[in-house]
Amino acid sequence: MGKRYLMQNYAQLPLVVARGEGARVWDAEGRCYLDFVGGIAVNSVGHCHPRVVAAVREQVEQLIHCSNLYWFEPPVELARELSALSGLDRSFFCNSGAEANEAAIKLARRYGYERGKENPEIITFTHSFHGRTLGTLAATGQEKFSQGFTPLPAGFRHVPFNDVGALWEAVTPDTVAVLVEPVQGEGGVYPATGEFMNALAELRDKEGVLLIFDEVQCGLGRTGKFFAFEHYGVRPDILTLAKSLGGGLPIGAAVAREEIARVFRPGAHGSTFGGNPVACAAAGAVLEVLQEEGLVERAAETGAYFKKRLESLREKFPCIREVRGVGLMLGMELDRPGQSLVSLCQERGLLVNCTAEKVIRFLPPLVIGKEDVDQALEIVEQALEVFLADAC
Ligand SMILES: *Cc1c(COP(=O)(O)O)cnc(C)c1O
């Protein structure tokens, strides 16, 4: 299915997903799977949350698209809510995480340009992932993603993650910003250390370097705080969001302080679909659900339980090198490639993902309960036994 007409850039697993509800999806034959991939951190409020469905349905009957030549209500409401939640001032809406980061990069460059920096440079980190556009590929600190797609835009400097000394050494008079995921996702689930985030704050205070936090994956409750930066007490100047924001609809956002947002004057940036009323209505419902159903606290609690259980699994299976992450953004690093473990879990009714070759990543909807964690771990344990037997 699909092999003939779709470009083969995804290496899909042999599973046709037909329906989803809460933390579960069903295939075309009606077989049920516990979904611990969650659309790669998209389905945070669960599949087809009734309030998201209702918001979309209502908006679709009113207005699906107009144009940013005019005003309409949903993006205004959403921007107001994001300001209240983040403490930042203004939002720009687009359609994906990569576009949110592109907007952040352009904001930082223009901000620097207006302050006399003609060759603005942005510091990013090893293991990072910021998207697949040429600009965000240049920002991404993993060469495997950009191989064969050069030349890339200049102006990025990659520095070892969590290395305070290397960070300070990389700063030059051209440095305008640091772009960082407070908890790295695709790179293998690596949280920033407190020391590193404090150094970033100091860099801002001393050198006026802007802090751009890419919370496309780790934001919006995923780590057990509304924003991952709250774990560190360091607020960004620009924050990027996407993945879970639209409850499954495509939407991204760059949220910034007034002084920075100001550099986007009319005509400076734009997106035809940006601020789409249906996507914004869905996102408004997502933010309500996260707060009213206490999903952020729940992610912290369920995540702590999950992590503790993964750590005890590690005692039983020495092939598990390390368990990392926070809240419901967890990674289990193996001593060998993990893709076949993904298939073994799938055969037993659990969807998980493998990133950075050896890291089994868990990004379940935040609505899961402890019994879902227990069920998932039972499957992981069975799968690990077969995985290890197969290896011998
Ligand atoms: C997924 C991701 C992106 C890219 O988002 P797209 O919507 O795929 O463009 C950027 N940054 C981080 C941290 C991500 O996890």
mmCIF file of C-alpha atoms and ligand atoms in Angstrom:
data_model
loop_
_atom_site.group_PDB
_atom_site.id
_atom_site.type_symbol
_atom_site.label_atom_id
_atom_site.label_comp_id
_atom_site.label_asym_id
_atom_site.label_seq_id
_atom_site.Cartn_x
_atom_site.Cartn_y
_atom_site.Cartn_z
ATOM 1 C CA MET A 1 0.000 0.000 0.000
ATOM 2 C CA GLY A 2 1.326 3.420 -0.897
ATOM 3 C CA LYS A 3 4.612 2.007 -2.191
ATOM 4 C CA ARG A 4 3.846 2.861 -5.770
ATOM 5 C CA TYR A 5 2.693 6.452 -5.482
ATOM 6 C CA LEU A 6 4.185 8.003 -2.340
ATOM 7 C CA MET A 7 7.810 8.999 -2.214
ATOM 8 C CA GLN A 8 9.579 6.452 -0.082
ATOM 9 C CA ASN A 9 11.107 8.860 2.419
ATOM 10 C CA TYR A 10 9.487 7.429 5.556
ATOM 11 C CA ALA A 11 10.241 3.669 5.689
ATOM 12 C CA GLN A 12 6.747 3.003 7.064
ATOM 13 C CA LEU A 13 6.151 0.044 9.328
ATOM 14 C CA PRO A 14 3.661 -2.539 8.056
ATOM 15 C CA LEU A 15 0.621 -1.119 9.854
ATOM 16 C CA VAL A 16 -2.392 0.696 8.452
ATOM 17 C CA VAL A 17 -3.875 2.871 11.194
ATOM 18 C CA ALA A 18 -7.579 3.355 10.700
ATOM 19 C CA ARG A 19 -8.878 4.928 13.897
ATOM 20 C CA GLY A 20 -7.714 6.405 17.191
ATOM 21 C CA GLU A 21 -9.225 7.179 20.565
ATOM 22 C CA GLY A 22 -7.384 8.326 23.698
ATOM 23 C CA ALA A 23 -4.097 6.427 23.962
ATOM 24 C CA ARG A 24 -5.132 3.693 21.534
ATOM 25 C CA VAL A 25 -5.281 3.176 17.775
ATOM 26 C CA TRP A 26 -6.864 0.416 15.706
ATOM 27 C CA ASP A 27 -5.638 -1.050 12.455
ATOM 28 C CA ALA A 28 -7.762 -1.795 9.403
ATOM 29 C CA GLU A 29 -8.567 -5.287 10.777
ATOM 30 C CA GLY A 30 -9.754 -3.879 14.102
ATOM 31 C CA ARG A 31 -6.659 -4.854 16.071
ATOM 32 C CA CYS A 32 -5.937 -2.498 18.992
ATOM 33 C CA TYR A 33 -2.549 -0.954 19.808
ATOM 34 C CA LEU A 34 -1.447 1.048 22.824
ATOM 35 C CA ASP A 35 0.098 4.133 21.262
ATOM 36 C CA PHE A 36 3.289 5.189 23.050
ATOM 37 C CA VAL A 37 4.508 7.118 20.013
ATOM 38 C CA GLY A 38 1.601 9.527 20.165
ATOM 39 C CA GLY A 39 2.214 10.818 16.642
ATOM 40 C CA ILE A 40 5.753 11.671 17.851
ATOM 41 C CA ALA A 41 4.514 13.893 20.681
ATOM 42 C CA VAL A 42 1.598 15.289 18.672
ATOM 43 C CA ASN A 43 -1.339 13.474 20.270
ATOM 44 C CA SER A 44 -0.787 14.792 23.802
ATOM 45 C CA VAL A 45 -4.476 15.114 24.659
ATOM 46 C CA GLY A 46 -5.096 11.690 23.124
ATOM 47 C CA HIS A 47 -6.481 10.723 19.743
ATOM 48 C CA CYS A 48 -9.679 12.490 18.694
ATOM 49 C CA HIS A 49 -10.254 14.242 22.016
ATOM 50 C CA PRO A 50 -13.976 15.145 22.005
ATOM 51 C CA ARG A 51 -13.286 18.810 22.764
ATOM 52 C CA VAL A 52 -10.811 19.108 19.923
ATOM 53 C CA VAL A 53 -13.245 17.347 17.597
ATOM 54 C CA ALA A 54 -16.037 19.715 18.672
ATOM 55 C CA ALA A 55 -13.886 22.839 18.251
ATOM 56 C CA VAL A 56 -12.792 21.734 14.780
ATOM 57 C CA ARG A 57 -16.332 20.833 13.753
ATOM 58 C CA GLU A 58 -17.696 24.166 14.936
ATOM 59 C CA GLN A 59 -14.972 26.184 13.207
ATOM 60 C CA VAL A 60 -15.156 24.204 9.974
ATOM 61 C CA GLU A 61 -18.772 25.203 9.619
ATOM 62 C CA GLN A 62 -17.997 28.892 10.199
ATOM 63 C CA LEU A 63 -14.806 29.623 8.293
ATOM 64 C CA ILE A 64 -12.080 27.257 7.097
ATOM 65 C CA HIS A 65 -9.660 29.746 5.617
ATOM 66 C CA CYS A 66 -9.578 33.391 4.793
ATOM 67 C CA SER A 67 -6.287 35.229 4.491
ATOM 68 C CA ASN A 68 -3.941 37.125 6.741
ATOM 69 C CA LEU A 69 -4.985 40.171 4.725
ATOM 70 C CA TYR A 70 -7.877 40.236 7.223
ATOM 71 C CA TRP A 71 -8.586 39.672 10.891
ATOM 72 C CA PHE A 72 -10.283 36.646 12.293
ATOM 73 C CA GLU A 73 -10.826 35.547 15.834
ATOM 74 C CA PRO A 74 -9.188 32.119 16.482
ATOM 75 C CA PRO A 75 -5.507 33.156 16.070
ATOM 76 C CA VAL A 76 -6.054 36.246 18.225
ATOM 77 C CA GLU A 77 -7.566 34.152 21.000
ATOM 78 C CA LEU A 78 -4.801 31.584 20.734
ATOM 79 C CA ALA A 79 -2.038 34.205 20.811
ATOM 80 C CA ARG A 80 -3.615 35.773 23.887
ATOM 81 C CA GLU A 81 -3.635 32.409 25.666
ATOM 82 C CA LEU A 82 -0.038 31.601 24.675
ATOM 83 C CA SER A 83 1.090 34.968 26.044
ATOM 84 C CA ALA A 84 -0.690 34.346 29.330
ATOM 85 C CA LEU A 85 0.881 30.906 29.647
ATOM 86 C CA SER A 86 4.433 31.720 28.535
ATOM 87 C CA GLY A 87 4.936 35.258 29.839
ATOM 88 C CA LEU A 88 5.998 36.294 26.317
ATOM 89 C CA ASP A 89 4.198 38.947 24.301
ATOM 90 C CA ARG A 90 3.354 38.086 20.696
ATOM 91 C CA SER A 91 2.873 35.045 18.494
ATOM 92 C CA PHE A 92 3.472 34.314 14.838
ATOM 93 C CA PHE A 93 1.621 31.257 13.567
ATOM 94 C CA CYS A 94 2.740 28.855 10.865
ATOM 95 C CA ASN A 95 2.163 25.189 10.069
ATOM 96 C CA SER A 96 5.022 23.128 11.461
ATOM 97 C CA GLY A 97 7.932 22.985 13.835
ATOM 98 C CA ALA A 98 10.468 23.703 11.127
ATOM 99 C CA GLU A 99 8.574 26.821 10.093
ATOM 100 C CA ALA A 100 8.330 27.965 13.708
ATOM 101 C CA ASN A 101 12.112 27.693 13.972
ATOM 102 C CA GLU A 102 12.582 29.450 10.620
ATOM 103 C CA ALA A 103 10.521 32.322 12.005
ATOM 104 C CA ALA A 104 12.604 32.358 15.195
ATOM 105 C CA ILE A 105 15.846 32.370 13.186
ATOM 106 C CA LYS A 106 14.597 35.229 11.020
ATOM 107 C CA LEU A 107 13.478 37.190 14.089
ATOM 108 C CA ALA A 108 16.896 36.780 15.708
ATOM 109 C CA ARG A 109 18.756 37.707 12.533
ATOM 110 C CA ARG A 110 16.679 40.806 11.914
ATOM 111 C CA TYR A 111 16.987 41.787 15.572
ATOM 112 C CA GLY A 112 20.759 41.489 15.284
ATOM 113 C CA TYR A 113 20.842 43.279 11.943
ATOM 114 C CA GLU A 114 18.984 46.248 13.414
ATOM 115 C CA ARG A 115 21.678 46.391 16.095
ATOM 116 C CA GLY A 116 24.533 46.514 13.605
ATOM 117 C CA LYS A 117 25.360 42.804 13.300
ATOM 118 C CA GLU A 118 25.624 42.168 9.591
ATOM 119 C CA ASN A 119 26.801 38.565 9.800
ATOM 120 C CA PRO A 120 24.637 37.330 12.638
ATOM 121 C CA GLU A 121 25.546 33.926 13.976
ATOM 122 C CA ILE A 122 23.357 31.485 15.908
ATOM 123 C CA ILE A 123 24.792 28.857 18.246
ATOM 124 C CA THR A 124 23.135 25.410 18.206
ATOM 125 C CA PHE A 125 24.140 22.060 19.677
ATOM 126 C CA THR A 126 25.183 18.503 18.925
ATOM 127 C CA HIS A 127 22.318 15.947 18.970
ATOM 128 C CA SER A 128 19.860 18.764 18.272
ATOM 129 C CA PHE A 129 16.999 18.595 15.817
ATOM 130 C CA HIS A 130 15.257 21.692 14.525
ATOM 131 C CA GLY A 131 13.550 20.587 11.301
ATOM 132 C CA ARG A 132 14.023 19.687 7.648
ATOM 133 C CA THR A 133 14.008 22.997 5.810
ATOM 134 C CA LEU A 134 17.420 24.147 4.610
ATOM 135 C CA GLY A 135 17.675 26.739 7.392
ATOM 136 C CA THR A 136 16.678 24.365 10.156
ATOM 137 C CA LEU A 137 18.899 21.627 8.716
ATOM 138 C CA ALA A 138 21.786 24.070 8.946
ATOM 139 C CA ALA A 139 20.789 24.683 12.562
ATOM 140 C CA THR A 140 20.447 20.970 13.359
ATOM 141 C CA GLY A 141 23.580 19.586 14.950
ATOM 142 C CA GLN A 142 23.451 16.164 13.287
ATOM 143 C CA GLU A 143 25.089 15.866 9.904
ATOM 144 C CA LYS A 144 23.191 12.739 8.858
ATOM 145 C CA PHE A 145 20.089 14.867 8.191
ATOM 146 C CA SER A 146 21.787 17.347 5.875
ATOM 147 C CA GLN A 147 24.083 14.976 4.003
ATOM 148 C CA GLY A 148 23.628 15.472 0.264
ATOM 149 C CA PHE A 149 21.566 18.628 0.684
ATOM 150 C CA THR A 150 24.385 21.146 0.767
ATOM 151 C CA PRO A 151 25.018 24.016 0.320
ATOM 152 C CA LEU A 152 23.162 25.019 3.479
ATOM 153 C CA PRO A 153 22.607 28.571 4.697
ATOM 154 C CA ALA A 154 25.562 29.873 6.704
ATOM 155 C CA GLY A 155 25.466 31.493 10.123
ATOM 156 C CA PHE A 156 25.222 28.542 12.497
ATOM 157 C CA ARG A 157 27.854 27.244 14.883
ATOM 158 C CA HIS A 158 27.417 23.790 16.418
ATOM 159 C CA VAL A 159 28.680 23.318 19.962
ATOM 160 C CA PRO A 160 28.694 20.211 22.222
ATOM 161 C CA PHE A 161 25.439 20.077 24.185
ATOM 162 C CA ASN A 162 25.626 20.643 27.950
ATOM 163 C CA ASP A 163 29.229 21.858 27.659
ATOM 164 C CA VAL A 164 29.468 25.246 29.371
ATOM 165 C CA GLY A 165 33.110 25.830 28.462
ATOM 166 C CA ALA A 166 32.556 25.118 24.778
ATOM 167 C CA LEU A 167 29.522 27.403 24.809
ATOM 168 C CA TRP A 168 31.502 30.401 26.035
ATOM 169 C CA GLU A 169 34.310 29.677 23.597
ATOM 170 C CA ALA A 170 31.884 29.726 20.670
ATOM 171 C CA VAL A 171 30.598 33.230 21.400
ATOM 172 C CA THR A 172 31.844 35.962 19.049
ATOM 173 C CA PRO A 173 30.792 39.561 18.469
ATOM 174 C CA ASP A 174 28.529 38.216 15.690
ATOM 175 C CA THR A 175 26.571 35.895 17.999
ATOM 176 C CA VAL A 176 22.919 36.973 18.096
ATOM 177 C CA ALA A 177 21.196 33.943 19.547
ATOM 178 C CA VAL A 178 21.380 30.457 20.956
ATOM 179 C CA LEU A 179 18.834 27.952 19.666
ATOM 180 C CA VAL A 180 18.336 25.010 22.011
ATOM 181 C CA GLU A 181 15.888 22.260 22.920
ATOM 182 C CA PRO A 182 15.635 22.242 26.752
ATOM 183 C CA VAL A 183 15.067 18.502 26.382
ATOM 184 C CA GLN A 184 16.470 17.147 23.125
ATOM 185 C CA GLY A 185 14.098 14.745 21.381
ATOM 186 C CA GLU A 186 15.162 13.257 18.047
ATOM 187 C CA GLY A 187 18.807 13.333 19.130
ATOM 188 C CA GLY A 188 18.086 10.664 21.741
ATOM 189 C CA VAL A 189 16.186 12.283 24.657
ATOM 190 C CA TYR A 190 18.861 14.335 26.410
ATOM 191 C CA PRO A 191 17.709 16.894 28.983
ATOM 192 C CA ALA A 192 19.809 20.037 29.401
ATOM 193 C CA THR A 193 21.564 20.250 32.746
ATOM 194 C CA GLY A 194 20.627 23.020 35.178
ATOM 195 C CA GLU A 195 24.203 24.285 35.008
ATOM 196 C CA PHE A 196 23.991 24.565 31.224
ATOM 197 C CA MET A 197 20.691 26.444 31.271
ATOM 198 C CA ASN A 198 22.079 28.811 33.914
ATOM 199 C CA ALA A 199 25.070 29.441 31.648
ATOM 200 C CA LEU A 200 22.675 30.305 28.809
ATOM 201 C CA ALA A 201 20.916 32.787 31.074
ATOM 202 C CA GLU A 202 24.267 34.303 32.028
ATOM 203 C CA LEU A 203 25.226 34.548 28.360
ATOM 204 C CA ARG A 204 22.066 36.523 27.724
ATOM 205 C CA ASP A 205 22.679 38.826 30.684
ATOM 206 C CA LYS A 206 26.328 39.512 29.867
ATOM 207 C CA GLU A 207 26.351 39.509 26.061
ATOM 208 C CA GLY A 208 22.776 40.289 25.068
ATOM 209 C CA VAL A 209 22.510 36.978 23.192
ATOM 210 C CA LEU A 210 18.882 35.946 22.592
ATOM 211 C CA LEU A 211 17.681 32.616 23.920
ATOM 212 C CA ILE A 212 15.497 30.676 21.506
ATOM 213 C CA PHE A 213 13.997 27.588 23.088
ATOM 214 C CA ASP A 214 12.756 24.980 20.646
ATOM 215 C CA GLU A 215 9.940 23.355 22.616
ATOM 216 C CA VAL A 216 8.353 21.881 19.502
ATOM 217 C CA GLN A 217 8.603 18.426 21.092
ATOM 218 C CA CYS A 218 9.159 19.036 24.818
ATOM 219 C CA GLY A 219 6.648 21.865 25.311
ATOM 220 C CA LEU A 220 2.982 21.972 26.303
ATOM 221 C CA GLY A 221 2.963 19.636 29.281
ATOM 222 C CA ARG A 222 5.066 16.832 27.822
ATOM 223 C CA THR A 223 7.772 17.033 30.519
ATOM 224 C CA GLY A 224 5.393 17.516 33.428
ATOM 225 C CA LYS A 225 5.600 21.323 33.352
ATOM 226 C CA PHE A 226 3.610 23.450 30.959
ATOM 227 C CA PHE A 227 6.864 24.521 29.303
ATOM 228 C CA ALA A 228 10.101 22.584 29.709
ATOM 229 C CA PHE A 229 11.928 25.842 30.564
ATOM 230 C CA GLU A 230 9.981 25.974 33.828
ATOM 231 C CA HIS A 231 12.118 23.102 35.124
ATOM 232 C CA TYR A 232 15.102 25.451 34.954
ATOM 233 C CA GLY A 233 13.582 28.817 35.826
ATOM 234 C CA VAL A 234 15.046 30.332 32.639
ATOM 235 C CA ARG A 235 12.583 32.031 30.317
ATOM 236 C CA PRO A 236 13.382 32.274 26.600
ATOM 237 C CA ASP A 237 13.264 35.419 24.476
ATOM 238 C CA ILE A 238 11.714 33.401 21.672
ATOM 239 C CA LEU A 239 9.831 30.132 22.141
ATOM 240 C CA THR A 240 8.874 27.755 19.344
ATOM 241 C CA LEU A 241 5.999 25.303 19.556
ATOM 242 C CA ALA A 242 4.291 22.914 17.159
ATOM 243 C CA LYS A 243 3.748 19.134 17.409
ATOM 244 C CA SER A 244 1.068 18.812 20.120
ATOM 245 C CA LEU A 245 -0.246 22.369 19.777
ATOM 246 C CA GLY A 246 -3.009 21.581 17.292
ATOM 247 C CA GLY A 247 -4.151 18.277 18.773
ATOM 248 C CA GLY A 248 -3.223 16.679 15.449
ATOM 249 C CA LEU A 249 -3.903 19.604 13.150
ATOM 250 C CA PRO A 250 -0.848 21.237 11.607
ATOM 251 C CA ILE A 251 0.162 24.388 13.433
ATOM 252 C CA GLY A 252 3.398 25.921 14.674
ATOM 253 C CA ALA A 253 4.095 29.076 16.657
ATOM 254 C CA ALA A 254 6.991 31.389 17.384
ATOM 255 C CA VAL A 255 6.265 33.380 20.533
ATOM 256 C CA ALA A 256 8.528 36.302 21.435
ATOM 257 C CA ARG A 257 9.142 39.238 23.717
ATOM 258 C CA GLU A 258 7.776 42.546 22.473
ATOM 259 C CA GLU A 259 11.202 44.050 21.742
ATOM 260 C CA ILE A 260 11.991 41.161 19.403
ATOM 261 C CA ALA A 261 8.538 40.621 17.916
ATOM 262 C CA ARG A 262 8.665 44.268 16.840
ATOM 263 C CA VAL A 263 11.218 43.526 14.106
ATOM 264 C CA PHE A 264 8.538 41.701 12.116
ATOM 265 C CA ARG A 265 6.942 44.685 10.470
ATOM 266 C CA PRO A 266 4.274 44.298 7.786
ATOM 267 C CA GLY A 267 5.735 42.281 4.930
ATOM 268 C CA ALA A 268 8.768 41.030 6.887
ATOM 269 C CA HIS A 269 7.460 37.461 7.161
ATOM 270 C CA GLY A 270 4.350 35.474 6.399
ATOM 271 C CA SER A 271 2.604 32.203 5.659
ATOM 272 C CA THR A 272 -0.504 31.613 3.573
ATOM 273 C CA PHE A 273 -1.937 29.050 5.972
ATOM 274 C CA GLY A 274 -0.407 30.549 9.115
ATOM 275 C CA GLY A 275 -3.031 31.199 11.781
ATOM 276 C CA ASN A 276 -5.544 29.047 9.946
ATOM 277 C CA PRO A 277 -8.850 29.326 11.851
ATOM 278 C CA VAL A 278 -9.457 25.567 12.103
ATOM 279 C CA ALA A 279 -5.936 24.796 13.328
ATOM 280 C CA CYS A 280 -6.128 27.692 15.815
ATOM 281 C CA ALA A 281 -9.525 26.583 17.099
ATOM 282 C CA ALA A 282 -8.127 23.084 17.655
ATOM 283 C CA ALA A 283 -5.107 24.532 19.461
ATOM 284 C CA GLY A 284 -7.357 26.634 21.691
ATOM 285 C CA ALA A 285 -9.189 23.455 22.689
ATOM 286 C CA VAL A 286 -5.888 21.663 23.350
ATOM 287 C CA LEU A 287 -4.706 24.397 25.735
ATOM 288 C CA GLU A 288 -8.032 24.235 27.590
ATOM 289 C CA VAL A 289 -7.950 20.456 27.866
ATOM 290 C CA LEU A 290 -4.346 20.456 29.124
ATOM 291 C CA GLN A 291 -5.301 22.830 31.927
ATOM 292 C CA GLU A 292 -8.802 21.700 32.803
ATOM 293 C CA GLU A 293 -7.994 17.995 32.821
ATOM 294 C CA GLY A 294 -4.800 18.515 34.810
ATOM 295 C CA LEU A 295 -2.765 16.739 32.148
ATOM 296 C CA VAL A 296 0.474 18.522 32.972
ATOM 297 C CA GLU A 297 0.491 17.325 36.583
ATOM 298 C CA ARG A 298 -0.606 13.956 35.343
ATOM 299 C CA ALA A 299 2.325 13.768 32.925
ATOM 300 C CA ALA A 300 4.698 14.514 35.824
ATOM 301 C CA GLU A 301 3.184 11.827 37.999
ATOM 302 C CA THR A 302 2.722 9.093 35.399
ATOM 303 C CA GLY A 303 6.125 9.939 33.936
ATOM 304 C CA ALA A 304 7.881 9.515 37.293
ATOM 305 C CA TYR A 305 6.206 6.125 37.763
ATOM 306 C CA PHE A 306 7.068 5.080 34.207
ATOM 307 C CA LYS A 307 10.706 6.124 34.575
ATOM 308 C CA LYS A 308 11.094 4.276 37.865
ATOM 309 C CA ARG A 309 9.727 1.118 36.282
ATOM 310 C CA LEU A 310 12.019 1.483 33.264
ATOM 311 C CA GLU A 311 14.961 1.802 35.621
ATOM 312 C CA SER A 312 14.054 -1.428 37.354
ATOM 313 C CA LEU A 313 13.769 -3.074 33.935
ATOM 314 C CA ARG A 314 17.345 -1.973 33.397
ATOM 315 C CA GLU A 315 18.458 -4.071 36.349
ATOM 316 C CA LYS A 316 16.976 -7.124 34.685
ATOM 317 C CA PHE A 317 18.227 -6.379 31.151
ATOM 318 C CA PRO A 318 21.850 -5.201 31.021
ATOM 319 C CA CYS A 319 21.391 -4.390 27.312
ATOM 320 C CA ILE A 320 19.591 -1.260 28.566
ATOM 321 C CA ARG A 321 22.382 1.244 28.946
ATOM 322 C CA GLU A 322 20.535 4.204 30.339
ATOM 323 C CA VAL A 323 17.065 5.575 30.978
ATOM 324 C CA ARG A 324 16.736 9.315 30.356
ATOM 325 C CA GLY A 325 14.109 11.992 30.173
ATOM 326 C CA VAL A 326 11.490 13.775 32.184
ATOM 327 C CA GLY A 327 7.721 13.543 32.442
ATOM 328 C CA LEU A 328 6.310 11.582 29.538
ATOM 329 C CA MET A 329 9.319 12.196 27.320
ATOM 330 C CA LEU A 330 11.450 9.166 28.076
ATOM 331 C CA GLY A 331 14.246 7.345 26.307
ATOM 332 C CA MET A 332 15.687 3.909 26.944
ATOM 333 C CA GLU A 333 19.141 3.641 25.396
ATOM 334 C CA LEU A 334 20.197 0.153 24.333
ATOM 335 C CA ASP A 335 23.693 -1.164 23.714
ATOM 336 C CA ARG A 336 22.662 -2.060 20.137
ATOM 337 C CA PRO A 337 20.311 -0.872 17.345
ATOM 338 C CA GLY A 338 16.697 -0.977 18.543
ATOM 339 C CA GLN A 339 14.539 -1.047 15.402
ATOM 340 C CA SER A 340 13.787 -4.778 15.696
ATOM 341 C CA LEU A 341 12.583 -4.221 19.277
ATOM 342 C CA VAL A 342 10.105 -1.686 17.873
ATOM 343 C CA SER A 343 8.692 -4.390 15.586
ATOM 344 C CA LEU A 344 8.540 -6.931 18.428
ATOM 345 C CA CYS A 345 6.556 -4.452 20.533
ATOM 346 C CA GLN A 346 4.230 -3.697 17.629
ATOM 347 C CA GLU A 347 3.501 -7.387 17.102
ATOM 348 C CA ARG A 348 2.424 -7.490 20.765
ATOM 349 C CA GLY A 349 0.181 -4.443 20.534
ATOM 350 C CA LEU A 350 2.433 -1.564 21.582
ATOM 351 C CA LEU A 351 3.667 1.275 19.395
ATOM 352 C CA VAL A 352 7.029 2.758 20.331
ATOM 353 C CA ASN A 353 9.659 4.564 18.315
ATOM 354 C CA CYS A 354 13.416 4.216 17.989
ATOM 355 C CA THR A 355 15.482 7.360 17.554
ATOM 356 C CA ALA A 356 19.224 7.961 17.273
ATOM 357 C CA GLU A 357 19.473 4.275 16.276
ATOM 358 C CA LYS A 358 19.681 2.868 19.819
ATOM 359 C CA VAL A 359 17.175 4.860 21.843
ATOM 360 C CA ILE A 360 13.659 3.513 22.341
ATOM 361 C CA ARG A 361 11.572 6.638 22.809
ATOM 362 C CA PHE A 362 8.280 6.864 24.659
ATOM 363 C CA LEU A 363 6.014 9.841 23.906
ATOM 364 C CA PRO A 364 2.553 8.606 24.896
ATOM 365 C CA PRO A 365 -0.508 10.829 25.108
ATOM 366 C CA LEU A 366 -0.516 12.613 28.490
ATOM 367 C CA VAL A 367 -3.904 11.056 29.247
ATOM 368 C CA ILE A 368 -2.433 7.598 29.930
ATOM 369 C CA GLY A 369 -2.821 6.042 33.387
ATOM 370 C CA LYS A 370 -0.575 3.792 35.424
ATOM 371 C CA GLU A 371 -2.395 0.724 34.131
ATOM 372 C CA ASP A 372 -1.428 1.732 30.578
ATOM 373 C CA VAL A 373 2.196 2.038 31.689
ATOM 374 C CA ASP A 374 1.975 -1.414 33.289
ATOM 375 C CA GLN A 375 0.531 -2.893 30.110
ATOM 376 C CA ALA A 376 3.192 -1.230 27.974
ATOM 377 C CA LEU A 377 6.016 -2.418 30.213
ATOM 378 C CA GLU A 378 4.753 -5.951 30.203
ATOM 379 C CA ILE A 379 4.953 -5.883 26.406
ATOM 380 C CA VAL A 380 8.391 -4.227 26.419
ATOM 381 C CA GLU A 381 9.648 -6.911 28.789
ATOM 382 C CA GLN A 382 8.318 -9.765 26.641
ATOM 383 C CA ALA A 383 9.711 -8.099 23.534
ATOM 384 C CA LEU A 384 13.118 -7.620 25.170
ATOM 385 C CA GLU A 385 13.327 -11.324 25.956
ATOM 386 C CA VAL A 386 12.727 -12.240 22.323
ATOM 387 C CA PHE A 387 14.998 -9.402 21.159
ATOM 388 C CA LEU A 388 17.875 -10.765 23.228
ATOM 389 C CA ALA A 389 17.206 -14.406 22.302
ATOM 390 C CA ASP A 390 17.232 -13.405 18.608
ATOM 391 C CA ALA A 391 20.552 -11.644 19.060
ATOM 392 C CA CYS A 392 22.353 -14.769 20.255
HETATM 393 C C1 LIG B 1 9.751 17.625 15.234
HETATM 394 C C2 LIG B 1 10.638 18.735 15.629
HETATM 395 C C3 LIG B 1 10.862 19.826 14.781
HETATM 396 C C4 LIG B 1 10.314 19.888 13.375
HETATM 397 O O1 LIG B 1 8.935 19.929 13.349
HETATM 398 P P1 LIG B 1 8.155 19.643 11.956
HETATM 399 O O2 LIG B 1 6.735 19.927 12.312
HETATM 400 O O3 LIG B 1 8.408 18.227 11.593
HETATM 401 O O4 LIG B 1 8.695 20.590 10.977
HETATM 402 C C5 LIG B 1 11.638 20.868 15.247
HETATM 403 N N1 LIG B 1 12.174 20.835 16.477
HETATM 404 C C6 LIG B 1 11.993 19.801 17.318
HETATM 405 C C7 LIG B 1 12.588 19.839 18.680
HETATM 406 C C8 LIG B 1 11.225 18.712 16.914
HETATM 407 O O5 LIG B 1 11.076 17.674 17.736
#
